[in-house]
PDB file of C-alpha atoms in Angstrom:
ATOM      1  CA  MET A   1       9.163  15.635   3.588  1.00 49.00           C
ATOM      2  CA  ARG A   2       6.987  14.817   6.572  1.00 59.00           C
ATOM      3  CA  GLY A   3       4.108  17.269   6.792  1.00 54.00           C
ATOM      4  CA  ARG A   4       4.033  18.071   3.072  1.00 56.00           C
ATOM      5  CA  SER A   5       0.680  18.047   1.363  1.00 58.00           C
ATOM      6  CA  ALA A   6      -0.084  15.099  -0.912  1.00 59.00           C
ATOM      7  CA  ASP A   7      -1.016  17.661  -3.567  1.00 64.00           C
ATOM      8  CA  ARG A   8       2.491  19.158  -3.615  1.00 77.00           C
ATOM      9  CA  ILE A   9       4.434  16.106  -4.679  1.00 92.00           C
ATOM     10  CA  GLY A  10       4.370  14.287  -7.991  1.00 96.00           C
ATOM     11  CA  ASP A  11       3.277  10.745  -8.756  1.00 97.00           C
ATOM     12  CA  TYR A  12       6.845   9.432  -9.033  1.00 96.00           C
ATOM     13  CA  GLU A  13       7.650  10.712  -5.548  1.00 97.00           C
ATOM     14  CA  ARG A  14       4.396   9.232  -4.235  1.00 97.00           C
ATOM     15  CA  MET A  15       5.385   5.859  -5.653  1.00 97.00           C
ATOM     16  CA  THR A  16       8.852   6.119  -4.116  1.00 97.00           C
ATOM     17  CA  ILE A  17       7.303   6.701  -0.697  1.00 98.00           C
ATOM     18  CA  GLN A  18       4.865   3.837  -1.149  1.00 98.00           C
ATOM     19  CA  ALA A  19       7.711   1.469  -2.044  1.00 98.00           C
ATOM     20  CA  GLU A  20       9.432   2.433   1.215  1.00 97.00           C
ATOM     21  CA  ILE A  21       6.229   1.665   3.103  1.00 98.00           C
ATOM     22  CA  LEU A  22       5.570  -1.694   1.457  1.00 98.00           C
ATOM     23  CA  PHE A  23       8.904  -3.406   2.111  1.00 98.00           C
ATOM     24  CA  LYS A  24      11.700  -3.761   4.608  1.00 96.00           C
ATOM     25  CA  THR A  25      15.089  -3.129   3.026  1.00 96.00           C
ATOM     26  CA  ASP A  26      18.768  -3.480   3.837  1.00 95.00           C
ATOM     27  CA  GLY A  27      21.497  -0.843   3.527  1.00 91.00           C
ATOM     28  CA  ARG A  28      21.615  -1.237  -0.251  1.00 91.00           C
ATOM     29  CA  GLY A  29      17.881  -0.724  -0.658  1.00 92.00           C
ATOM     30  CA  THR A  30      17.312  -4.415  -1.411  1.00 96.00           C
ATOM     31  CA  MET A  31      13.891  -5.708  -0.334  1.00 97.00           C
ATOM     32  CA  THR A  32      14.315  -8.236   2.485  1.00 97.00           C
ATOM     33  CA  ALA A  33      10.692  -8.803   3.558  1.00 97.00           C
ATOM     34  CA  VAL A  34       7.170  -7.465   3.321  1.00 97.00           C
ATOM     35  CA  ASN A  35       6.755  -4.644   5.845  1.00 97.00           C
ATOM     36  CA  GLU A  36       4.098  -6.201   8.046  1.00 92.00           C
ATOM     37  CA  PRO A  37       4.112  -8.261  11.260  1.00 85.00           C
ATOM     38  CA  SER A  38       4.212 -11.581   9.401  1.00 84.00           C
ATOM     39  CA  GLY A  39       7.391 -10.486   7.619  1.00 85.00           C
ATOM     40  CA  SER A  40       6.697 -12.693   4.602  1.00 93.00           C
ATOM     41  CA  ALA A  41       9.257 -12.923   1.818  1.00 94.00           C
ATOM     42  CA  ALA A  42       9.696  -9.958  -0.493  1.00 96.00           C
ATOM     43  CA  PRO A  43       9.073 -10.409  -4.229  1.00 96.00           C
ATOM     44  CA  LEU A  44      11.842 -10.829  -6.780  1.00 95.00           C
ATOM     45  CA  ILE A  45      11.003  -7.383  -8.172  1.00 95.00           C
ATOM     46  CA  PHE A  46       8.667  -4.546  -7.271  1.00 97.00           C
ATOM     47  CA  LEU A  47       7.824  -2.147 -10.081  1.00 96.00           C
ATOM     48  CA  GLY A  48       5.790   0.966  -9.393  1.00 96.00           C
ATOM     49  CA  ARG A  49       4.639   2.409 -12.697  1.00 96.00           C
ATOM     50  CA  THR A  50       3.610   6.085 -12.954  1.00 96.00           C
ATOM     51  CA  ALA A  51       3.182   8.581 -15.775  1.00 94.00           C
ATOM     52  CA  GLU A  52       6.381  10.270 -14.554  1.00 95.00           C
ATOM     53  CA  GLY A  53       8.515   7.122 -14.638  1.00 94.00           C
ATOM     54  CA  ASP A  54       8.983   3.747 -12.965  1.00 93.00           C
ATOM     55  CA  VAL A  55      10.198   3.005  -9.437  1.00 94.00           C
ATOM     56  CA  VAL A  56      11.969  -0.355  -9.177  1.00 93.00           C
ATOM     57  CA  ARG A  57      13.132  -2.336  -6.141  1.00 95.00           C
ATOM     58  CA  PHE A  58      14.971  -5.661  -6.206  1.00 95.00           C
ATOM     59  CA  GLY A  59      14.587  -8.600  -3.848  1.00 96.00           C
ATOM     60  CA  GLU A  60      17.436 -10.556  -2.296  1.00 94.00           C
ATOM     61  CA  ASP A  61      17.135 -13.290  -4.957  1.00 91.00           C
ATOM     62  CA  PHE A  62      17.673 -10.876  -7.828  1.00 93.00           C
ATOM     63  CA  PRO A  63      21.188 -11.456  -9.274  1.00 91.00           C
ATOM     64  CA  ASP A  64      23.575  -8.599  -8.485  1.00 88.00           C
ATOM     65  CA  GLY A  65      25.079  -8.778 -11.959  1.00 87.00           C
ATOM     66  CA  GLN A  66      21.701  -8.030 -13.558  1.00 89.00           C
ATOM     67  CA  ARG A  67      20.763  -4.965 -11.528  1.00 89.00           C
ATOM     68  CA  GLU A  68      22.749  -2.357 -13.424  1.00 85.00           C
ATOM     69  CA  ALA A  69      21.174  -3.302 -16.746  1.00 81.00           C
ATOM     70  CA  PHE A  70      17.669  -3.151 -15.263  1.00 82.00           C
ATOM     71  CA  ASP A  71      18.358   0.109 -13.423  1.00 81.00           C
ATOM     72  CA  ARG A  72      19.062   1.827 -16.750  1.00 82.00           C
ATOM     73  CA  ASP A  73      15.497   1.137 -17.855  1.00 82.00           C
ATOM     74  CA  PHE A  74      13.785   2.686 -14.838  1.00 86.00           C
ATOM     75  CA  GLY A  75      13.655   6.076 -13.186  1.00 86.00           C
ATOM     76  CA  LYS A  76      11.964   9.419 -13.250  1.00 91.00           C
ATOM     77  CA  GLY A  77      11.350  10.791 -16.720  1.00 89.00           C
ATOM     78  CA  ARG A  78      12.162   7.510 -18.470  1.00 84.00           C
ATOM     79  CA  PRO A  79       9.515   5.937 -20.721  1.00 78.00           C
ATOM     80  CA  GLY A  80       8.570   2.557 -19.283  1.00 81.00           C
ATOM     81  CA  LEU A  81       9.153  -0.661 -21.183  1.00 84.00           C
ATOM     82  CA  GLY A  82       6.038  -2.561 -22.219  1.00 89.00           C
ATOM     83  CA  LEU A  83       4.844  -5.149 -19.728  1.00 89.00           C
ATOM     84  CA  GLY A  84       5.272  -7.965 -22.245  1.00 90.00           C
ATOM     85  CA  GLU A  85       8.934  -7.061 -22.791  1.00 90.00           C
ATOM     86  CA  LEU A  86       9.498  -6.765 -19.046  1.00 88.00           C
ATOM     87  CA  ILE A  87       8.022 -10.220 -18.400  1.00 89.00           C
ATOM     88  CA  ARG A  88      10.223 -11.681 -21.131  1.00 90.00           C
ATOM     89  CA  ARG A  89      13.320 -10.172 -19.560  1.00 86.00           C
ATOM     90  CA  TRP A  90      12.325 -11.191 -16.038  1.00 88.00           C
ATOM     91  CA  ASN A  91      11.783 -14.751 -17.226  1.00 88.00           C
ATOM     92  CA  GLY A  92      15.351 -14.651 -18.483  1.00 86.00           C
ATOM     93  CA  ILE A  93      16.531 -14.323 -14.894  1.00 86.00           C
ATOM     94  CA  ARG A  94      14.430 -17.149 -13.525  1.00 86.00           C
ATOM     95  CA  GLU A  95      11.102 -18.796 -14.238  1.00 87.00           C
ATOM     96  CA  LEU A  96       8.437 -16.584 -12.712  1.00 92.00           C
ATOM     97  CA  THR A  97       5.789 -18.092 -10.442  1.00 93.00           C
ATOM     98  CA  SER A  98       3.344 -15.180 -10.227  1.00 94.00           C
ATOM     99  CA  ILE A  99       2.769 -11.550 -11.159  1.00 96.00           C
ATOM    100  CA  TRP A 100       0.453  -9.431  -9.004  1.00 97.00           C
ATOM    101  CA  MET A 101      -0.764  -6.089 -10.346  1.00 98.00           C
ATOM    102  CA  GLY A 102      -3.151  -3.417  -9.194  1.00 98.00           C
ATOM    103  CA  PRO A 103      -3.826   0.306  -8.913  1.00 98.00           C
ATOM    104  CA  ALA A 104      -2.120   2.481  -6.310  1.00 98.00           C
ATOM    105  CA  TYR A 105      -4.098   5.310  -4.722  1.00 98.00           C
ATOM    106  CA  LEU A 106      -3.505   8.258  -2.412  1.00 98.00           C
ATOM    107  CA  PHE A 107      -6.139  10.001  -0.317  1.00 98.00           C
ATOM    108  CA  ARG A 108      -6.635  13.594  -1.355  1.00 95.00           C
ATOM    109  CA  ASN A 109      -5.660  16.357   1.049  1.00 94.00           C
ATOM    110  CA  PRO A 110      -7.391  17.240   3.283  1.00 96.00           C
ATOM    111  CA  VAL A 111      -9.758  14.378   4.071  1.00 97.00           C
ATOM    112  CA  GLN A 112     -13.075  15.394   5.596  1.00 95.00           C
ATOM    113  CA  ALA A 113     -14.332  12.453   7.644  1.00 95.00           C
ATOM    114  CA  ALA A 114     -18.107  11.989   7.726  1.00 93.00           C
ATOM    115  CA  GLY A 115     -17.975  10.625  11.259  1.00 95.00           C
ATOM    116  CA  GLY A 116     -19.347   7.481  12.818  1.00 96.00           C
ATOM    117  CA  ALA A 117     -16.005   5.704  13.318  1.00 98.00           C
ATOM    118  CA  ILE A 118     -14.179   5.685  16.646  1.00 98.00           C
ATOM    119  CA  ARG A 119     -10.483   5.293  17.343  1.00 98.00           C
ATOM    120  CA  ILE A 120      -9.431   1.983  18.840  1.00 98.00           C
ATOM    121  CA  THR A 121      -6.726   2.169  21.501  1.00 98.00           C
ATOM    122  CA  SER A 122      -5.454  -0.076  24.277  1.00 97.00           C
ATOM    123  CA  GLU A 123      -8.314   1.168  26.441  1.00 97.00           C
ATOM    124  CA  ASN A 124     -11.112  -0.096  24.182  1.00 98.00           C
ATOM    125  CA  ARG A 125      -9.314  -2.836  22.230  1.00 97.00           C
ATOM    126  CA  SER A 126     -11.817  -5.402  23.528  1.00 97.00           C
ATOM    127  CA  LEU A 127     -14.235  -4.071  20.892  1.00 98.00           C
ATOM    128  CA  LEU A 128     -12.120  -6.002  18.363  1.00 98.00           C
ATOM    129  CA  ASP A 129     -12.012  -9.330  20.209  1.00 96.00           C
ATOM    130  CA  SER A 130     -15.006 -10.925  18.539  1.00 96.00           C
ATOM    131  CA  GLY A 131     -14.631  -9.905  14.893  1.00 97.00           C
ATOM    132  CA  PHE A 132     -10.950  -8.935  14.546  1.00 97.00           C
ATOM    133  CA  PRO A 133      -8.893 -10.794  17.178  1.00 96.00           C
ATOM    134  CA  GLY A 134      -5.689 -10.681  15.118  1.00 94.00           C
ATOM    135  CA  LEU A 135      -5.880  -6.917  14.880  1.00 96.00           C
ATOM    136  CA  ALA A 136      -6.434  -6.648  18.636  1.00 94.00           C
ATOM    137  CA  GLU A 137      -3.222  -8.584  19.284  1.00 91.00           C
ATOM    138  CA  GLY A 138      -1.058  -6.344  17.094  1.00 90.00           C
ATOM    139  CA  LEU A 139      -2.892  -3.117  17.803  1.00 96.00           C
ATOM    140  CA  GLU A 140       0.012  -0.763  18.463  1.00 95.00           C
ATOM    141  CA  GLU A 141       1.808  -1.713  15.247  1.00 93.00           C
ATOM    142  CA  ARG A 142      -1.364  -0.952  13.261  1.00 96.00           C
ATOM    143  CA  GLN A 143      -2.120   2.533  14.574  1.00 98.00           C
ATOM    144  CA  PRO A 144      -4.072   4.546  13.797  1.00 98.00           C
ATOM    145  CA  VAL A 145      -6.994   2.115  13.962  1.00 98.00           C
ATOM    146  CA  PHE A 146     -10.628   3.146  13.507  1.00 98.00           C
ATOM    147  CA  ALA A 147     -13.805   1.103  13.690  1.00 98.00           C
ATOM    148  CA  VAL A 148     -17.556   1.359  13.313  1.00 98.00           C
ATOM    149  CA  VAL A 149     -19.083  -0.239  16.404  1.00 98.00           C
ATOM    150  CA  GLU A 150     -22.561  -1.741  16.608  1.00 97.00           C
ATOM    151  CA  ASP A 151     -24.035  -3.474  19.655  1.00 96.00           C
ATOM    152  CA  GLY A 152     -20.744  -3.139  21.482  1.00 96.00           C
ATOM    153  CA  LEU A 153     -18.628  -4.826  18.799  1.00 97.00           C
ATOM    154  CA  ALA A 154     -16.495  -3.559  15.921  1.00 98.00           C
ATOM    155  CA  VAL A 155     -18.039  -4.573  12.593  1.00 98.00           C
ATOM    156  CA  SER A 156     -15.787  -2.631  10.203  1.00 98.00           C
ATOM    157  CA  VAL A 157     -12.184  -1.464  10.658  1.00 98.00           C
ATOM    158  CA  CYS A 158      -9.456   0.522   8.943  1.00 98.00           C
ATOM    159  CA  PHE A 159      -5.872   0.237  10.150  1.00 98.00           C
ATOM    160  CA  SER A 160      -2.289   0.750   8.996  1.00 98.00           C
ATOM    161  CA  ALA A 161      -1.522  -2.484   7.167  1.00 97.00           C
ATOM    162  CA  ARG A 162       2.018  -1.273   6.474  1.00 97.00           C
ATOM    163  CA  LYS A 163       3.665   1.824   7.877  1.00 96.00           C
ATOM    164  CA  GLY A 164       6.786   3.875   7.249  1.00 96.00           C
ATOM    165  CA  LEU A 165       8.260   7.194   8.338  1.00 95.00           C
ATOM    166  CA  LEU A 166       6.331   9.234   5.765  1.00 97.00           C
ATOM    167  CA  GLY A 167       3.028   7.415   5.440  1.00 97.00           C
ATOM    168  CA  ALA A 168       1.005   4.235   5.785  1.00 98.00           C
ATOM    169  CA  GLU A 169      -1.088   1.922   3.662  1.00 98.00           C
ATOM    170  CA  ALA A 170      -4.698   1.279   4.607  1.00 98.00           C
ATOM    171  CA  GLY A 171      -6.034  -2.123   5.544  1.00 98.00           C
ATOM    172  CA  LEU A 172      -9.833  -2.441   5.407  1.00 98.00           C
ATOM    173  CA  GLU A 173     -12.037  -5.237   6.735  1.00 98.00           C
ATOM    174  CA  THR A 174     -15.792  -5.472   7.243  1.00 98.00           C
ATOM    175  CA  LEU A 175     -17.592  -8.448   8.737  1.00 98.00           C
ATOM    176  CA  PRO A 176     -19.953 -10.442   6.488  1.00 96.00           C
ATOM    177  CA  GLY A 177     -23.490  -9.250   6.978  1.00 95.00           C
ATOM    178  CA  HIS A 178     -22.371  -5.649   7.396  1.00 97.00           C
ATOM    179  CA  ARG A 179     -20.936  -5.103   3.925  1.00 95.00           C
ATOM    180  CA  GLY A 180     -22.471  -2.836   1.308  1.00 94.00           C
ATOM    181  CA  ARG A 181     -23.538  -0.227   3.877  1.00 96.00           C
ATOM    182  CA  GLY A 182     -20.665   2.232   3.463  1.00 96.00           C
ATOM    183  CA  LEU A 183     -19.079   1.365   6.819  1.00 98.00           C
ATOM    184  CA  ALA A 184     -15.621   0.879   5.296  1.00 97.00           C
ATOM    185  CA  ILE A 185     -15.814   4.385   3.836  1.00 97.00           C
ATOM    186  CA  ARG A 186     -16.397   5.908   7.268  1.00 98.00           C
ATOM    187  CA  CYS A 187     -13.503   3.962   8.786  1.00 98.00           C
ATOM    188  CA  ALA A 188     -11.123   4.795   5.946  1.00 98.00           C
ATOM    189  CA  GLU A 189     -11.900   8.519   6.054  1.00 98.00           C
ATOM    190  CA  ALA A 190     -11.260   8.663   9.802  1.00 98.00           C
ATOM    191  CA  TRP A 191      -8.006   6.712   9.409  1.00 98.00           C
ATOM    192  CA  ALA A 192      -6.731   8.955   6.608  1.00 98.00           C
ATOM    193  CA  GLN A 193      -7.693  12.130   8.451  1.00 98.00           C
ATOM    194  CA  ALA A 194      -5.718  10.991  11.507  1.00 98.00           C
ATOM    195  CA  LEU A 195      -2.636  10.276   9.386  1.00 98.00           C
ATOM    196  CA  GLN A 196      -2.833  13.649   7.675  1.00 97.00           C
ATOM    197  CA  ALA A 197      -3.125  15.336  11.072  1.00 97.00           C
ATOM    198  CA  ASP A 198       0.230  13.712  11.940  1.00 96.00           C
ATOM    199  CA  GLY A 199       1.799  14.961   8.711  1.00 96.00           C
ATOM    200  CA  MET A 200       1.800  11.555   7.026  1.00 97.00           C
ATOM    201  CA  LEU A 201       0.518  10.369   3.652  1.00 98.00           C
ATOM    202  CA  PRO A 202      -2.374   7.846   3.546  1.00 98.00           C
ATOM    203  CA  PHE A 203      -2.081   5.273   0.739  1.00 98.00           C
ATOM    204  CA  TYR A 204      -4.410   2.560  -0.518  1.00 98.00           C
ATOM    205  CA  SER A 205      -3.828  -0.171  -3.083  1.00 98.00           C
ATOM    206  CA  THR A 206      -5.539  -3.276  -4.367  1.00 98.00           C
ATOM    207  CA  SER A 207      -5.429  -5.819  -7.191  1.00 98.00           C
ATOM    208  CA  TRP A 208      -7.064  -5.399 -10.588  1.00 97.00           C
ATOM    209  CA  ASP A 209      -9.477  -8.256  -9.891  1.00 97.00           C
ATOM    210  CA  ASN A 210     -10.632  -6.899  -6.511  1.00 97.00           C
ATOM    211  CA  PHE A 211     -13.614  -4.939  -7.778  1.00 96.00           C
ATOM    212  CA  ALA A 212     -15.033  -4.340  -4.290  1.00 94.00           C
ATOM    213  CA  SER A 213     -11.837  -2.562  -3.198  1.00 96.00           C
ATOM    214  CA  GLN A 214     -11.756  -0.514  -6.387  1.00 97.00           C
ATOM    215  CA  SER A 215     -15.349   0.508  -5.690  1.00 97.00           C
ATOM    216  CA  VAL A 216     -14.292   1.691  -2.224  1.00 97.00           C
ATOM    217  CA  ALA A 217     -11.513   3.758  -3.807  1.00 98.00           C
ATOM    218  CA  ARG A 218     -13.994   5.409  -6.184  1.00 97.00           C
ATOM    219  CA  LYS A 219     -16.406   6.226  -3.378  1.00 97.00           C
ATOM    220  CA  LEU A 220     -13.569   7.735  -1.363  1.00 98.00           C
ATOM    221  CA  GLY A 221     -12.552   9.868  -4.356  1.00 97.00           C
ATOM    222  CA  LEU A 222      -8.941   8.684  -4.185  1.00 98.00           C
ATOM    223  CA  HIS A 223      -6.252   9.792  -6.606  1.00 97.00           C
ATOM    224  CA  ALA A 224      -5.022   6.875  -8.731  1.00 98.00           C
ATOM    225  CA  TYR A 225      -1.374   7.762  -9.270  1.00 97.00           C
ATOM    226  CA  GLY A 226       0.149   4.517 -10.562  1.00 97.00           C
ATOM    227  CA  VAL A 227       0.204   0.748 -10.802  1.00 97.00           C
ATOM    228  CA  ASP A 228       1.985  -1.665  -8.460  1.00 98.00           C
ATOM    229  CA  ILE A 229       3.552  -4.799  -9.969  1.00 97.00           C
ATOM    230  CA  HIS A 230       4.928  -7.542  -7.690  1.00 97.00           C
ATOM    231  CA  VAL A 231       6.892 -10.276  -9.448  1.00 95.00           C
ATOM    232  CA  ARG A 232       7.745 -13.628  -7.843  1.00 94.00           C
TER     233      ARG A 232
END
């Protein structure tokens, strides 16, 4: 799988890879935590909806006796149940506290970076100290990391928010006062190009109400291949 072009796999397979990137799992494939340094709790259910079928992952709190029935409703080539029906059934397991939804994207292959962003390594990590101190502390886990630097300080960054064997999900941050200038685009292109050079797939996702992030995705020309649904 590693080294395959993003254009040579289908949307269901893309969603399967993204699910592996997003969460830590045990030997049964049960989600045990969010795949990031904080290791926050995994949702009750993750549902990745694509035109080719749904990818489902269960959290540790999901009753074992209910999994088989839900598994029959999901998979490649199976028409997805309506969201209203799904919520009704999920509420039958336990009272839900939140449902997060948003589009899932993949960078097209190959990415041509416009330039202007530099790679941040242990040798120049001090560029992050002022604006992104948390990223500087966990730098190696976030590689590759790229930044636009002005006056000796990073003002916009793109890093691997979550990372797996086959790809990574982009994290983007730009300091107030430097937004709206296209700096995030330059960082994201450099980040994605570096991942593709290593034979990995660069993903990006956001929520439906994050219009700024969706605007970034449009400007990057990303392929919207599905919808992520996190149920708690």
